[in-house]
Coordinates of N, CA and C in Angstrom, one line a residue:
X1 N -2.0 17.3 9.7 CA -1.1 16.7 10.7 C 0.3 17.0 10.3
X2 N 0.4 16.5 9.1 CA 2.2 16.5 8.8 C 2.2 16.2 7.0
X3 N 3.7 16.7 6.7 CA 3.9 16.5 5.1 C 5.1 15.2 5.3
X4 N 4.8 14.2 4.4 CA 6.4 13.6 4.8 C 6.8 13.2 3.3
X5 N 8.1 13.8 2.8 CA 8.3 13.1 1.5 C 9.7 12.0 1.9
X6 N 9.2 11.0 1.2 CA 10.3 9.8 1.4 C 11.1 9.1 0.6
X7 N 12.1 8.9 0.3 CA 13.1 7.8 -0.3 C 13.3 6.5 -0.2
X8 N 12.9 5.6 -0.7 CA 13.3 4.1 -0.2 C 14.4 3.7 -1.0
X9 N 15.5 2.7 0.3 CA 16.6 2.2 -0.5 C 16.6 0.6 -0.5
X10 N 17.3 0.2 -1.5 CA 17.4 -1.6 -1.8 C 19.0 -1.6 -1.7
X11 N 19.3 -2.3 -0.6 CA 20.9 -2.0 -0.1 C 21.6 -1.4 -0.7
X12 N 21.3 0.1 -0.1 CA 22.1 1.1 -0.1 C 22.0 2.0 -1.2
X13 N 21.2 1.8 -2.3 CA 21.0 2.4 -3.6 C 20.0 2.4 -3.5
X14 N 19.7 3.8 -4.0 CA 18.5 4.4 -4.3 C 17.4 3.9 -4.9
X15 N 16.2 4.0 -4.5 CA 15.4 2.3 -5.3 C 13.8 2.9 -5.5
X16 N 13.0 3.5 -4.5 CA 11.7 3.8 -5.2 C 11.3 5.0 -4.4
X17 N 10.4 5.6 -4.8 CA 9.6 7.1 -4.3 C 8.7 6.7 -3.3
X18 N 9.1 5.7 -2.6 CA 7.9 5.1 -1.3 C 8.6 4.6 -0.2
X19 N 7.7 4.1 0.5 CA 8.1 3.6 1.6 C 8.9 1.8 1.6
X20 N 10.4 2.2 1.8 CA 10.4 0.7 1.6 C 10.6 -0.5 2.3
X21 N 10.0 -1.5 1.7 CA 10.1 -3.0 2.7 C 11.5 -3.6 2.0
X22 N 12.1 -3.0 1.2 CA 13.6 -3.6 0.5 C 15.1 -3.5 1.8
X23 N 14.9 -1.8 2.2 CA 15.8 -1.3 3.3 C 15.5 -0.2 4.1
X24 N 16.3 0.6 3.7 CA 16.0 2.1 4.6 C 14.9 3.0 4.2
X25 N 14.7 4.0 4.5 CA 14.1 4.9 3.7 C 14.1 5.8 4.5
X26 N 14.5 7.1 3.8 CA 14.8 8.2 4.4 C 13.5 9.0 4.2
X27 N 13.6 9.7 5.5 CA 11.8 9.9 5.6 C 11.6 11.5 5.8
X28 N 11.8 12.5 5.6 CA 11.5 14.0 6.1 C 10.4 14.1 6.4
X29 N 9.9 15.0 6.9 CA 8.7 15.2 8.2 C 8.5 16.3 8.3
X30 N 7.3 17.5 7.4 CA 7.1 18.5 7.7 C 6.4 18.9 8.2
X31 N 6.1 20.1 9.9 CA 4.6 19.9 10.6 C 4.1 21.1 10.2
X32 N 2.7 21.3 10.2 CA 2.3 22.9 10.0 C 2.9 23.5 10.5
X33 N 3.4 24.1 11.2 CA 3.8 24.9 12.2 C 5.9 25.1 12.1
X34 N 5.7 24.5 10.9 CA 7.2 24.9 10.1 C 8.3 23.8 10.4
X35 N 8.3 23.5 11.5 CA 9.3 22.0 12.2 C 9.3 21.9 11.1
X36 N 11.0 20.5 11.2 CA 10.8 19.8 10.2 C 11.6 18.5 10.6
X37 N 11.8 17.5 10.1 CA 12.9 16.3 10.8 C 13.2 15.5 10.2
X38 N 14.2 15.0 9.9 CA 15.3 14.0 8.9 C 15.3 12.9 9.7
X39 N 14.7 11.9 8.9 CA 15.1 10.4 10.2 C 14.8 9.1 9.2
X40 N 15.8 8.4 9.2 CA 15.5 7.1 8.5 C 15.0 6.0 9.6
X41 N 13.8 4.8 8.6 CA 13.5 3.8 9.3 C 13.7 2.7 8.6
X42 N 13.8 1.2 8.8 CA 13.9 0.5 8.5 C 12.1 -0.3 8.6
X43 N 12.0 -1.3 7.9 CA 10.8 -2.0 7.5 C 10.8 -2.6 9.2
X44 N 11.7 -3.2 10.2 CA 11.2 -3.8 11.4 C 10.7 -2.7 12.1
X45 N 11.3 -1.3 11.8 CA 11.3 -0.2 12.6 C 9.3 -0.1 13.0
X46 N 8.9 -0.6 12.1 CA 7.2 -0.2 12.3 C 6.6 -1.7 11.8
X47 N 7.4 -2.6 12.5 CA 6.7 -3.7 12.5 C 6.4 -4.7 11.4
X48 N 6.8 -4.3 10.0 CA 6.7 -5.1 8.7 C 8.5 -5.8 8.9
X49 N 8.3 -6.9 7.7 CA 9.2 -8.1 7.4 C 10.0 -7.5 6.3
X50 N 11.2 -7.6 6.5 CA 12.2 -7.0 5.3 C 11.6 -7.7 4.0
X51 N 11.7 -7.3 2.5 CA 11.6 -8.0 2.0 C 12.4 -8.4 1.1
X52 N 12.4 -9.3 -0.1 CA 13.3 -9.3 -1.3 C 12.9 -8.6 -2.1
X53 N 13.8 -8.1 -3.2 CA 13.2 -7.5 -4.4 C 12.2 -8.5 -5.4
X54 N 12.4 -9.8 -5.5 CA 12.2 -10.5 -6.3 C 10.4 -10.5 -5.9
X55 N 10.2 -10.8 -4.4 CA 9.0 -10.6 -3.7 C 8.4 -9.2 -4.3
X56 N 8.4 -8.4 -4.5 CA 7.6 -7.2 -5.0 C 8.2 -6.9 -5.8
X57 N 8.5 -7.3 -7.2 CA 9.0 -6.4 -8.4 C 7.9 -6.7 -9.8
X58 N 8.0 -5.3 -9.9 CA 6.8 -5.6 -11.1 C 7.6 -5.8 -12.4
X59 N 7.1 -6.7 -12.9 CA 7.3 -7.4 -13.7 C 6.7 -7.3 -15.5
X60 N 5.2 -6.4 -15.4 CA 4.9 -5.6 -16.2 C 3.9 -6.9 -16.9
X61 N 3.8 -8.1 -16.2 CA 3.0 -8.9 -16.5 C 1.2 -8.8 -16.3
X62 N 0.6 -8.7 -17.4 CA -0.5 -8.7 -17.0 C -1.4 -9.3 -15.7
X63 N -1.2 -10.7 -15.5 CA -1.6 -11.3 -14.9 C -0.9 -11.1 -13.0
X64 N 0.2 -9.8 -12.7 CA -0.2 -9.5 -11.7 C -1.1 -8.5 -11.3
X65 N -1.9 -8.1 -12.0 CA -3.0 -7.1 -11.6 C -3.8 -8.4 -10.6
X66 N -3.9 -9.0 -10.8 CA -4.3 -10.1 -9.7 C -4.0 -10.0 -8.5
X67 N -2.3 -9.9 -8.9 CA -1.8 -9.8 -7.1 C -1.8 -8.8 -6.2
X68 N -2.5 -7.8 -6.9 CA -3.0 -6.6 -6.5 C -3.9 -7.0 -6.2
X69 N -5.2 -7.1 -6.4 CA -6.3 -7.5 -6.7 C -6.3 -8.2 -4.8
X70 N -5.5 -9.3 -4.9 CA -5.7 -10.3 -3.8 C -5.1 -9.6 -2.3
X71 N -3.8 -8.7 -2.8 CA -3.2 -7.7 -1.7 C -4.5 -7.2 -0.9
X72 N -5.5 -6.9 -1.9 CA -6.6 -5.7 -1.7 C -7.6 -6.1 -0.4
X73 N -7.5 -7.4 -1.3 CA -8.6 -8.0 -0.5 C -8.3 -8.9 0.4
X74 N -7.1 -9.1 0.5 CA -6.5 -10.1 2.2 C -6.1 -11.3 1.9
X75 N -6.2 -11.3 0.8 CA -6.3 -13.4 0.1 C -4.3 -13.0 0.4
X76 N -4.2 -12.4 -0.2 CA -2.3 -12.3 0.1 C -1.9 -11.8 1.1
X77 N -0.8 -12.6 1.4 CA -0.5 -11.8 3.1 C 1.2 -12.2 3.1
X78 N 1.8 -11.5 2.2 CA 3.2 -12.3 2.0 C 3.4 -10.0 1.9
X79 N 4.7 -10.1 1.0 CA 5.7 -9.3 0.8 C 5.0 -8.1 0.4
X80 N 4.2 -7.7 -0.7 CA 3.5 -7.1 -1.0 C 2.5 -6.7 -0.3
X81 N 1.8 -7.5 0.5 CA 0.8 -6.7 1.5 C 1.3 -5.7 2.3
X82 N 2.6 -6.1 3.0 CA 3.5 -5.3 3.8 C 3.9 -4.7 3.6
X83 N 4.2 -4.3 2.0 CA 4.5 -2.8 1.9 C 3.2 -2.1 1.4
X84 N 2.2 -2.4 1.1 CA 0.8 -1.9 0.9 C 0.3 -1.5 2.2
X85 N 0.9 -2.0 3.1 CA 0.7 -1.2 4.4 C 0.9 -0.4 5.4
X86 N 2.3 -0.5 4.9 CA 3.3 0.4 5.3 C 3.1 1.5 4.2
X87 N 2.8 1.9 3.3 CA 2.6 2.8 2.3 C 1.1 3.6 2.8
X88 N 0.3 2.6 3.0 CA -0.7 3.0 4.0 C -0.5 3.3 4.9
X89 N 0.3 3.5 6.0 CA 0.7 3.9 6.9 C 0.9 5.3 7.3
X90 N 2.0 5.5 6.3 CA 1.9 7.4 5.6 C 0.9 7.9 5.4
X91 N 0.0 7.3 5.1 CA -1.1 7.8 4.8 C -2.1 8.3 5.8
X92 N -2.1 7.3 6.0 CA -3.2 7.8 7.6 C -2.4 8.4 8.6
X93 N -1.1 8.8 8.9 CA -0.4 9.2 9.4 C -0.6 10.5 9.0
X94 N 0.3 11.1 8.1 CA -0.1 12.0 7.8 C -1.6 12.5 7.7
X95 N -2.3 11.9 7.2 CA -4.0 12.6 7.5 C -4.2 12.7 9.2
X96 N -3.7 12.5 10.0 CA -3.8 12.2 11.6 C -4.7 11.4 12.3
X97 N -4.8 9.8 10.7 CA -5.7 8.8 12.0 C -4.8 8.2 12.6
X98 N -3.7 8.2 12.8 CA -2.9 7.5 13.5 C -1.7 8.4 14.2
X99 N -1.0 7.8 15.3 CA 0.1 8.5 16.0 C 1.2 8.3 15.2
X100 N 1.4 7.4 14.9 CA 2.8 7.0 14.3 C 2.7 5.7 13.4
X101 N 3.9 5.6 13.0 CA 3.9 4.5 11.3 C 3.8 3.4 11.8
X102 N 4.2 2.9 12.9 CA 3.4 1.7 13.4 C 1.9 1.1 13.3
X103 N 1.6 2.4 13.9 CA 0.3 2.3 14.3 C -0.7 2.0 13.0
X104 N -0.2 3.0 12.2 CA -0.4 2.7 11.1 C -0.6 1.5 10.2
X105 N 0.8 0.4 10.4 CA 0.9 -0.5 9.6 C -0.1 -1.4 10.0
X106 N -0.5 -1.2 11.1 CA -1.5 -2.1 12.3 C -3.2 -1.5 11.5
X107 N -3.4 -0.4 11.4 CA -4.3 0.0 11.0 C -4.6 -0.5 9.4
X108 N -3.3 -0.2 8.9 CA -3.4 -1.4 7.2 C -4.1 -2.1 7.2
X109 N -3.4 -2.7 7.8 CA -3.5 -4.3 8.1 C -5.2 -4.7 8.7
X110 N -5.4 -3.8 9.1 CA -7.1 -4.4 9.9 C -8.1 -3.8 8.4
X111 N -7.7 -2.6 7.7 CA -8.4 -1.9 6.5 C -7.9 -3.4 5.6
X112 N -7.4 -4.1 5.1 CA -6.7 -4.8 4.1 C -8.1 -6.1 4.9
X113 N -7.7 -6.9 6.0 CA -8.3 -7.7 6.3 C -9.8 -7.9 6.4
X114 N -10.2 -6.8 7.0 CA -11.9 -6.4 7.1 C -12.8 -6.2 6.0
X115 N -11.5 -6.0 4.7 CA -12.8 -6.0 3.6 C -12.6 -4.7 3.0
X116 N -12.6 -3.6 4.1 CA -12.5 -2.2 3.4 C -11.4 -1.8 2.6
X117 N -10.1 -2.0 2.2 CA -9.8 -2.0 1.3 C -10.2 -1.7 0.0
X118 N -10.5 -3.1 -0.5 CA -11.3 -3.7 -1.6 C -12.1 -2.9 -1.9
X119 N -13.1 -2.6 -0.6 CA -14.2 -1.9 -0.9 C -14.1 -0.5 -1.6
X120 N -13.1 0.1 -0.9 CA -12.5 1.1 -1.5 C -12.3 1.4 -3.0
X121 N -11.3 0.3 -3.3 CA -11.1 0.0 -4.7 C -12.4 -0.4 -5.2
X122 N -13.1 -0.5 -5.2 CA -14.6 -0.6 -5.7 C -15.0 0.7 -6.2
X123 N -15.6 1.0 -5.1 CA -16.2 2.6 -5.0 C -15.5 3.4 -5.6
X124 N -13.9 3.6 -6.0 CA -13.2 4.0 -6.3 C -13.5 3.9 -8.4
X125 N -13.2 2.7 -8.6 CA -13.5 2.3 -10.1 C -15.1 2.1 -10.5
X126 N -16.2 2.8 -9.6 CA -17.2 3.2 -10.0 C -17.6 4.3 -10.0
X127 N -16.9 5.1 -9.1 CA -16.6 6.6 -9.1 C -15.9 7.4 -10.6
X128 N -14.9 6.2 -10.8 CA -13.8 6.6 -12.0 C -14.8 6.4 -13.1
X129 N -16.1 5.6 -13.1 CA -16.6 5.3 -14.5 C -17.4 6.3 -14.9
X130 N -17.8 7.1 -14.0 CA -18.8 8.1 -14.6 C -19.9 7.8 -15.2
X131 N -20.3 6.8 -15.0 CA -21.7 6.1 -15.5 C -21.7 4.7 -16.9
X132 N -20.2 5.2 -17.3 CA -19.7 4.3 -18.2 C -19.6 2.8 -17.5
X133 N -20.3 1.1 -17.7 CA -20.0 0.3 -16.9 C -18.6 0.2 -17.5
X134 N -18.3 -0.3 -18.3 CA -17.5 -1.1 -18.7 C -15.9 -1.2 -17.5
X135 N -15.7 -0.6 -16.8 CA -14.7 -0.3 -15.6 C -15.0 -1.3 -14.4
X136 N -16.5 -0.7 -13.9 CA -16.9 -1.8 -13.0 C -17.1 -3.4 -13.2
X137 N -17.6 -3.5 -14.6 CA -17.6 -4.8 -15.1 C -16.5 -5.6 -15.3
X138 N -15.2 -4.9 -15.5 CA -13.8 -5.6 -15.6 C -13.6 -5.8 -14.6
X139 N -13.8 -5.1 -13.5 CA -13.4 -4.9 -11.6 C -14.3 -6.4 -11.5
X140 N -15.8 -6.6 -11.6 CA -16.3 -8.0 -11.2 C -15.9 -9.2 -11.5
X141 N -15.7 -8.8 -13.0 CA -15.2 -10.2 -13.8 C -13.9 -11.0 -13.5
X142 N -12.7 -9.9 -13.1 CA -11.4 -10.1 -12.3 C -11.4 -10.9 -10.9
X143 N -12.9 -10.1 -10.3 CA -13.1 -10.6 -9.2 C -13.4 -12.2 -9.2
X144 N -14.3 -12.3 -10.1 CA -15.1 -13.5 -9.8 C -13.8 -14.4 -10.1
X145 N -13.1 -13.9 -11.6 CA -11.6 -15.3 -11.6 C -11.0 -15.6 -10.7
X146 N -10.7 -14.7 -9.6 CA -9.7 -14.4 -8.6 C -10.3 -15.7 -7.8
X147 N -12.0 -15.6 -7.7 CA -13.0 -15.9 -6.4 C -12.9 -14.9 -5.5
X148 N -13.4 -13.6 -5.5 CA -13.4 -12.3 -4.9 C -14.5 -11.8 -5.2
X149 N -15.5 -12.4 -5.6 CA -16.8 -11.6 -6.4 C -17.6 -11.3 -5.0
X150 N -17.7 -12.2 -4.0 CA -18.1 -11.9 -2.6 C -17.5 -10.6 -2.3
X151 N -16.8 -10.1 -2.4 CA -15.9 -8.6 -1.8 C -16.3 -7.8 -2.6
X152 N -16.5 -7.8 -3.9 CA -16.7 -6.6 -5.0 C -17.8 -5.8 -4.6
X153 N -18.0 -4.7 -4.3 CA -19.1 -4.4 -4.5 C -19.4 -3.3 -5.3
X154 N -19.2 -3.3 -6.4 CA -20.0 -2.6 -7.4 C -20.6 -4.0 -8.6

């Protein structure tokens, strides 16, 4: 469908290699067929909630791999989901399940809610284990602390 490499800014200064829920983000747009297009959007522009930095900054604390964890699986629905879905957005955008980054964030949002996500992340860290459990077994165990063991499925 398309290449898009992006810049996100946190007023006005240059801030992360993604899509951001902080401010702007400058977005380039390349299509097969050579086009190309320069266009910034903002986080309302595709339907997500500006956010704070303080709301999504990692902290380097163990104990948010949790908040990941809950992003994943729908339990969180605050600042961090919204940019997990807007990041998602590009994604399926670019692959061409979607028209545009709205649509997109709308399409997140129903993958995040429904379960598939998670599931993803599952399949994903049992794929990664190569037969090794010890991967999948930290993925359950996280789960069950969380109360996510119902979603896990490996």
């Amino acid at each position: 469908h398309c290449a898009l490499v992006v810049h996100g800014f946190d007023c006005g200064e240059p801030a992360i290699d993604e899509l951001s829920t902080l401010g702007e983000t400058l977005e380039h747009e390349i299509r097969p067929d050579g086009r190309a297009g320069e266009y910034t959007l903002v986080p309302e522009d595709v339907g997500v909630r500006r956010a704070g930095y303080a709301e999504i900054a990692a902290t380097g604390d163990p104990g948010r791999e949790a908040d990941r964890l809950q992003v994943l699986s729908g339990v969180e629905a605050g600042a961090r989901t919204e940019g997990t879905c807007r990041n998602a957005a590009a994604v399926l955008y670019v692959g061409g399940r979607v028209p545009d980054l709205a649509a997109g964030v709308c399409a997140g949002r129903e993958l995040v809610q429904c379960g598939a996500a998670f599931a993803t992340l599952c399949r994903g860290v049992q794929a990664q284990a190569g037969g090794d459990p010890s991967g999948p077994v930290r993925l359950r165990d996280r789960a069950r602390r969380l109360g996510l063991a119902h979603r896990c499925v490996v």
